[in-house]
mmCIF file of C-alpha atoms in Angstrom:
data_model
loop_
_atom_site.group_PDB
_atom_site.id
_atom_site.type_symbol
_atom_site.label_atom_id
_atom_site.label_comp_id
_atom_site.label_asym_id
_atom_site.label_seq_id
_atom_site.Cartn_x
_atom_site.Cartn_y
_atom_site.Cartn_z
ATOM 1 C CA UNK A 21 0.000 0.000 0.000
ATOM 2 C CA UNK A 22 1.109 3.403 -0.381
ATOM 3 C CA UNK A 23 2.301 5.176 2.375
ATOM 4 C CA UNK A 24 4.516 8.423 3.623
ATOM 5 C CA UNK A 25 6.944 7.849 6.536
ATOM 6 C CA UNK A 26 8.282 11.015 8.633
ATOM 7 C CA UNK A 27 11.333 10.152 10.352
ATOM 8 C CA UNK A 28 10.417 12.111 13.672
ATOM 9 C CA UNK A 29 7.318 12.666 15.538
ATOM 10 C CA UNK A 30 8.701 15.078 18.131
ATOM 11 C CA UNK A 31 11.974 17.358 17.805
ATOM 12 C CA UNK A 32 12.821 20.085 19.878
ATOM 13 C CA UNK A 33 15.229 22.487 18.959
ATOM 14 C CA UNK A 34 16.890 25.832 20.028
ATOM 15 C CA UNK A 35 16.458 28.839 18.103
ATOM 16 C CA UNK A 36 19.051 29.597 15.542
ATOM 17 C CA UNK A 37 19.369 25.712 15.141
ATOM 18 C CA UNK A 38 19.349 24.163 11.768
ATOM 19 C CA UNK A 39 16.243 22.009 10.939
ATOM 20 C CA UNK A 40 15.904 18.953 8.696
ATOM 21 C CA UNK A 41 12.719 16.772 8.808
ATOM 22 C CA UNK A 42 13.023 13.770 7.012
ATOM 23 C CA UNK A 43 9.380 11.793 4.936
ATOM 24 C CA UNK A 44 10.039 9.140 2.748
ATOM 25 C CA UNK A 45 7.295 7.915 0.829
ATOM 26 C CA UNK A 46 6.348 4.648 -1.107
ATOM 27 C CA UNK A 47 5.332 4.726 -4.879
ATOM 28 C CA UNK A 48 7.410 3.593 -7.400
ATOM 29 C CA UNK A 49 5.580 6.082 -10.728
ATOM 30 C CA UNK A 50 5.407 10.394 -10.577
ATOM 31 C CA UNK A 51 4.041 11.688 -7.119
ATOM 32 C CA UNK A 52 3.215 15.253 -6.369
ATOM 33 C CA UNK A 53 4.502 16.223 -2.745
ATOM 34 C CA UNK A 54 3.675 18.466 -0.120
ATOM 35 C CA UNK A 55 4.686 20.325 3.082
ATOM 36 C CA UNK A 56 1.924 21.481 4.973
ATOM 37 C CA UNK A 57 2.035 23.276 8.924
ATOM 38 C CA UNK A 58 -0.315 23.495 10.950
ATOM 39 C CA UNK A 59 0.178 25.894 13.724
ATOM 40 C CA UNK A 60 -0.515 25.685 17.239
ATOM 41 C CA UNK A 61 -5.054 26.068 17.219
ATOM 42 C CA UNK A 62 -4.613 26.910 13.132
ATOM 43 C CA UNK A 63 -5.691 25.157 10.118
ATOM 44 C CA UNK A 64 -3.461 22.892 7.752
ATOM 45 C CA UNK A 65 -1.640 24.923 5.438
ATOM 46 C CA UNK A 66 0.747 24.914 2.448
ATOM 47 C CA UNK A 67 4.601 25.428 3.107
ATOM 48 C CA UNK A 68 5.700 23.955 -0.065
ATOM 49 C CA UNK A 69 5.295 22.267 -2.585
ATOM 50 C CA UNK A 70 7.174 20.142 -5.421
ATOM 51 C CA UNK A 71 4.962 19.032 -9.151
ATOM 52 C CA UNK A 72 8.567 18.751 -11.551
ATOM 53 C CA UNK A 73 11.384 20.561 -12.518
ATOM 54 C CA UNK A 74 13.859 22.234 -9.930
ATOM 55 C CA UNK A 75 14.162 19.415 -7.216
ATOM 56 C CA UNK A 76 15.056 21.607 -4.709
ATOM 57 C CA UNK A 77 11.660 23.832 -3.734
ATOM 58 C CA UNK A 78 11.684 26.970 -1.947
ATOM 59 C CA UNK A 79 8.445 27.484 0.283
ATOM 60 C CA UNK A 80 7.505 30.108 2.810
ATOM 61 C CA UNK A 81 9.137 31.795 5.838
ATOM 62 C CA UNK A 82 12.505 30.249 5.054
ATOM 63 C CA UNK A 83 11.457 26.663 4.536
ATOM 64 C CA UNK A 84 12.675 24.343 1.789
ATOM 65 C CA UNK A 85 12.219 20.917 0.515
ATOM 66 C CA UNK A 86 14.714 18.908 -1.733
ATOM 67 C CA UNK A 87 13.480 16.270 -3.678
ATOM 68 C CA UNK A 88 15.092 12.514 -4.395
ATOM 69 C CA UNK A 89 13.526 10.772 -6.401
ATOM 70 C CA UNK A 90 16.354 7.764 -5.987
ATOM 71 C CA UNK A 91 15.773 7.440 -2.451
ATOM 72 C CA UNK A 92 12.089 8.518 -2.326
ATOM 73 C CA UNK A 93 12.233 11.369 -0.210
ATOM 74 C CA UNK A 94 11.612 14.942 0.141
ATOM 75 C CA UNK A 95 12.808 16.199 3.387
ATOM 76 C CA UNK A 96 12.137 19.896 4.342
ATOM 77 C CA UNK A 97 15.269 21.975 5.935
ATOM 78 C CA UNK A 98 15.081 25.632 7.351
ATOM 79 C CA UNK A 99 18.576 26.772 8.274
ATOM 80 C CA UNK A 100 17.999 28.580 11.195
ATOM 81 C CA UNK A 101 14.720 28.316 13.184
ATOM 82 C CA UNK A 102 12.492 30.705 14.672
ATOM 83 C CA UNK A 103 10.376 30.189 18.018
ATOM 84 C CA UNK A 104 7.397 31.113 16.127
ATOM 85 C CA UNK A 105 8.087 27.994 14.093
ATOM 86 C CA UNK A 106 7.092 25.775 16.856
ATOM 87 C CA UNK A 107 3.921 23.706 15.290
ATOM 88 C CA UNK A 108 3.002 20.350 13.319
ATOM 89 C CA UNK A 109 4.786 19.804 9.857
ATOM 90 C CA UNK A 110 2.951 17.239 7.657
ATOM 91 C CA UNK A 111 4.360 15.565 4.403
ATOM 92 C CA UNK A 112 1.984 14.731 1.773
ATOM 93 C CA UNK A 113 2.462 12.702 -1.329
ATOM 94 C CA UNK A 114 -0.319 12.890 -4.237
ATOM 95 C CA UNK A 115 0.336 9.780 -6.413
ATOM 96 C CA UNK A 116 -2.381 10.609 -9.309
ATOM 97 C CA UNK A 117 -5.525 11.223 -9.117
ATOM 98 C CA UNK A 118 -7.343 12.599 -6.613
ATOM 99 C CA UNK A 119 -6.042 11.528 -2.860
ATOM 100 C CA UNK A 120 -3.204 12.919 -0.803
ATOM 101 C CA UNK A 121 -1.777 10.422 1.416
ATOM 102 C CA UNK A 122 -0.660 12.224 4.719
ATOM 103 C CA UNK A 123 1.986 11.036 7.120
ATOM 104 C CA UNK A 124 2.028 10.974 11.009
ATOM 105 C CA UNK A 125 3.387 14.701 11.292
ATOM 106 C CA UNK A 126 6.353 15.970 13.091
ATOM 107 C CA UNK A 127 5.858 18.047 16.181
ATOM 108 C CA UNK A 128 8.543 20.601 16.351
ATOM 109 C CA UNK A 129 8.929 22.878 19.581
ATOM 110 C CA UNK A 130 11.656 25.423 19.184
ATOM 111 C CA UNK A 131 13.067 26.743 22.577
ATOM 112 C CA UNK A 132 13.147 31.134 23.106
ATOM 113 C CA UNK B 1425 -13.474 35.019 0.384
ATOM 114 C CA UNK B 1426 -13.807 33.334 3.276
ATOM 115 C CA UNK B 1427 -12.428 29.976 2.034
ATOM 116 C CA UNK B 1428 -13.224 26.730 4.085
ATOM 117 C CA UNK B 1429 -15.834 27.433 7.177
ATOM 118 C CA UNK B 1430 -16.530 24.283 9.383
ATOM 119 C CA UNK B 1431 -19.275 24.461 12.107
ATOM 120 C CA UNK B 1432 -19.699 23.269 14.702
ATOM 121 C CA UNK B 1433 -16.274 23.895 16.328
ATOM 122 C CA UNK B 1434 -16.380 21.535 19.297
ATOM 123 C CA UNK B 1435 -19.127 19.145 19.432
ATOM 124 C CA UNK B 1436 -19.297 16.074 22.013
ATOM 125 C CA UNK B 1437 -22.262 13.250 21.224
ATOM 126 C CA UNK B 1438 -23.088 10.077 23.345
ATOM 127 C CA UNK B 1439 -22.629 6.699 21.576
ATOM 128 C CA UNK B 1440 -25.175 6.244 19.190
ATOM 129 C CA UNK B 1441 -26.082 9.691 18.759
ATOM 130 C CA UNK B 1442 -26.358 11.007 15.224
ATOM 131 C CA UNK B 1443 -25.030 14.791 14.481
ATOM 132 C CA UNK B 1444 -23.912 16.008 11.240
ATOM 133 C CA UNK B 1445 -20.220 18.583 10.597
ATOM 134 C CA UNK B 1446 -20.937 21.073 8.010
ATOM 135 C CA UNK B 1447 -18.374 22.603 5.660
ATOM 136 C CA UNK B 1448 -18.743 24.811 3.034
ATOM 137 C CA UNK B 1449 -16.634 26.730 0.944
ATOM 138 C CA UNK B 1450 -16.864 30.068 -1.054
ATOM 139 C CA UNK B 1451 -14.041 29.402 -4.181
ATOM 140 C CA UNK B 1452 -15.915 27.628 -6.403
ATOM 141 C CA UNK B 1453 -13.338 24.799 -5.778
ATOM 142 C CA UNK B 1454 -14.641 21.257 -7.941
ATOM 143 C CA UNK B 1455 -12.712 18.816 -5.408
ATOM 144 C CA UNK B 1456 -13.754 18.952 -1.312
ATOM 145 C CA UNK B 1457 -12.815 16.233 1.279
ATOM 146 C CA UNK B 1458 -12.943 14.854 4.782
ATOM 147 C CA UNK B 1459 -9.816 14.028 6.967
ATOM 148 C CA UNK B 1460 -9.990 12.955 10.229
ATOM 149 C CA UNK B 1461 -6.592 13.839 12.467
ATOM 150 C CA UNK B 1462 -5.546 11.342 15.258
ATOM 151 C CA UNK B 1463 -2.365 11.749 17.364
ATOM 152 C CA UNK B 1464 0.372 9.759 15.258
ATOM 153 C CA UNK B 1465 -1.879 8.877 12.537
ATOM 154 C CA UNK B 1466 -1.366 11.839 10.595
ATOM 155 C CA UNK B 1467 -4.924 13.223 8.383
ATOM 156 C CA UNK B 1468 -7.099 10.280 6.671
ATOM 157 C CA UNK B 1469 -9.029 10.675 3.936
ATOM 158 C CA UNK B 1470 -12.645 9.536 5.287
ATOM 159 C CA UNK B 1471 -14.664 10.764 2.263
ATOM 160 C CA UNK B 1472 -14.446 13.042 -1.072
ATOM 161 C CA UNK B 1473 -16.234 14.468 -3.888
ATOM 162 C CA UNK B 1474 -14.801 15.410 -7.158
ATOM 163 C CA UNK B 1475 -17.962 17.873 -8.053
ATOM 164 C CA UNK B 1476 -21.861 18.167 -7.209
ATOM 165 C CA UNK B 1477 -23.784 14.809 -7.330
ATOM 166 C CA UNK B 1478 -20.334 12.897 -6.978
ATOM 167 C CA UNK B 1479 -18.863 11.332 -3.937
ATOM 168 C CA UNK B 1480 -16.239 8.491 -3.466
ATOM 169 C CA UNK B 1481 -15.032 6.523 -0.032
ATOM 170 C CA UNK B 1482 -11.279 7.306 1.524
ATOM 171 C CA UNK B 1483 -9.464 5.418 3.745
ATOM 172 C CA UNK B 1484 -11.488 5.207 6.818
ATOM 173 C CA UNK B 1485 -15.422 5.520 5.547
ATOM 174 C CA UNK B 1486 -17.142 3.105 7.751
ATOM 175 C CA UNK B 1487 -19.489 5.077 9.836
ATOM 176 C CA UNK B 1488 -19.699 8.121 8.108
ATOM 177 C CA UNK B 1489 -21.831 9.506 5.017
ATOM 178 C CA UNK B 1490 -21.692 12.463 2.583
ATOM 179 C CA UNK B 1491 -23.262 13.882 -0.175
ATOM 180 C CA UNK B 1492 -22.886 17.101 -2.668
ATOM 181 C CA UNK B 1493 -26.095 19.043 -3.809
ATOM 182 C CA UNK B 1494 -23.940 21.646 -4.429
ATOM 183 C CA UNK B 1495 -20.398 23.108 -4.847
ATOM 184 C CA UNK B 1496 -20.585 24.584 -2.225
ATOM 185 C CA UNK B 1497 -21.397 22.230 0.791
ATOM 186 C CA UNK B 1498 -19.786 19.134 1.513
ATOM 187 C CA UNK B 1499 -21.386 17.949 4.858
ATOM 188 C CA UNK B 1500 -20.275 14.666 6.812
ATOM 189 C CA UNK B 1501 -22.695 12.506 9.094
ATOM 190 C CA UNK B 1502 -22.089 10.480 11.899
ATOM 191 C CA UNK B 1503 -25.046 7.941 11.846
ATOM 192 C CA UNK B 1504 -24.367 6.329 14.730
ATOM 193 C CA UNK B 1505 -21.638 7.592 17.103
ATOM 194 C CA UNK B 1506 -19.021 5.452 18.205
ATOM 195 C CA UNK B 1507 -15.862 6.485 20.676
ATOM 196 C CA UNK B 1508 -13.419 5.471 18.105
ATOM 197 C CA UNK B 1509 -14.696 8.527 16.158
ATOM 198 C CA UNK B 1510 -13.382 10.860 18.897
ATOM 199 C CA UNK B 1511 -11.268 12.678 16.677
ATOM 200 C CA UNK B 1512 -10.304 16.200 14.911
ATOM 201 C CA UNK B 1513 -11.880 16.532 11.503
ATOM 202 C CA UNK B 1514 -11.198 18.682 8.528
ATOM 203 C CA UNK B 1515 -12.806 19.769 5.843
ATOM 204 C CA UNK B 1516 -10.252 20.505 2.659
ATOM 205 C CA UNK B 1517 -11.455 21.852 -0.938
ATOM 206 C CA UNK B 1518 -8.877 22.277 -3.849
ATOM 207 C CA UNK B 1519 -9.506 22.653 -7.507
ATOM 208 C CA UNK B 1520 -8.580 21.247 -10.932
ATOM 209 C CA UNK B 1521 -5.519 22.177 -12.430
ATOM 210 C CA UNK B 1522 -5.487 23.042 -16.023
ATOM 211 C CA UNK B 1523 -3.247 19.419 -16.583
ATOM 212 C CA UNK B 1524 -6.021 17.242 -15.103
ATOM 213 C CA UNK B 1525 -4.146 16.272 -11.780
ATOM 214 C CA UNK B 1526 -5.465 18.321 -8.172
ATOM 215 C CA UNK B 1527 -3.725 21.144 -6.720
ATOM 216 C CA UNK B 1528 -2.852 22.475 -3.337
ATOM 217 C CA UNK B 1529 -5.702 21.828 -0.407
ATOM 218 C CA UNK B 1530 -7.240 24.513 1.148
ATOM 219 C CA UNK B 1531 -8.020 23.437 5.080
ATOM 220 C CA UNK B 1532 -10.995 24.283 7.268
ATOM 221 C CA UNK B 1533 -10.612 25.105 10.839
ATOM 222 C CA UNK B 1534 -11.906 22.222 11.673
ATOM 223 C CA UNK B 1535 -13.945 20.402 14.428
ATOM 224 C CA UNK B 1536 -13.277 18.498 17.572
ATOM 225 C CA UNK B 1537 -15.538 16.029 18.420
ATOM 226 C CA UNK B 1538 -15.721 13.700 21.207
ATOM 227 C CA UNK B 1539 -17.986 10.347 21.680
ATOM 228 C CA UNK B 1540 -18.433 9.347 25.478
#
């Protein structure tokens, strides 16, 4: 079955650390992918997102995503984190058609 | 626009109570779904509609129906409330890119709901 693994369900980092959060996903054909955050009481939404071209995918507030496609992954990196980006990261993988298949989330907290 | 609106915001039932989530959505968006979120489960897809009239089961539709009389609404009912459907769900509407294949989502606020 198809599925999306996140390495991490809870990381906690100091501000001004770097950030990598890995999601691997399974599907062997083209995939769309997705970072989505949800903030602490907020809605999903969209950090980034990859469809072709440019593996490496800039997204909002500093975030970025590199795709690779040999190891089936797209893992999302910030250089230096902010407190304010203490929240739930979600990566998403749209194999064709209509569904998104969701993984488990990471909870980051990111000490002041 | 006020994009995705999901009433009620909290809601807790009694088993075997019925109760229905309402979402609706003002962008004239083709595609609409339900996820439910549960801790270290990530968001499954419960049900979806690719337009008005059409509906399709997710992952996890067992206890739950839809329908779509319009684009607009996309309501989800509980028939017959279980605690296992103590959850967080979301109401998400995207539309059709111009190569065939579904865009971003666009997420509702979404509703908590607890079953005793």
């Amino acid at each position: 079955a198809q599925s999306v693994s996140q390495h991490n369900h809870h990381v906690i980092l100091s501000e001004a650390a770097s950030l990598e959060l890995g999601c691997n996903y399974s599907y062997g054909g083209t995939v769309n992918l997705f970072w989505y955050v949800q903030y602490p009481g907020q809605h999903l939404q969209l950090l980034l997102k990859y469809f072709s071209g440019d593996p490496l995918v800039k997204g909002i507030k500093g975030f970025e995503a590199e795709f690779i496609k040999s190891k089936f992954s797209f893992n999302l990196r910030k250089p230096s984190v902010q407190w304010s980006d203490t929240a739930e990261y979600f990566c998403a993988v749209k194999p064709g058609g209509f569904k998104t298949i969701f993984g488990a989330g990471t909870r980051l907290f990111v000490k002041a | 626009n006020a994009g995705v609106t999901q009433t009620p915001k909290f809601q807790v039932l009694k088993t075997g109570q019925s109760m229905t989530l309402q979402c609706a959505q003002d962008m004239n968006h083709e595609y609409m779904s339900w996820y439910r979120q549960d801790p270290g489960m990530g968001l499954r897809l419960i049900h979806y509609s690719v337009g008005a009239g059409i509906t399709d089961q997710g992952e996890v539709p067992n206890g739950y129906n839809v329908s779509r009389s319009t684009t607009e609404d996309f309501p989800l009912r509980l028939l017959s409330a279980a605690p296992s459907q103590t959850s967080v769900y979301f109401c998400a509407s995207s539309y059709k890119s111009a190569g065939g294949p579904t865009d971003t989502q666009y997420f509702g606020p979404g509703t908590r709901l607890t079953v005793l």
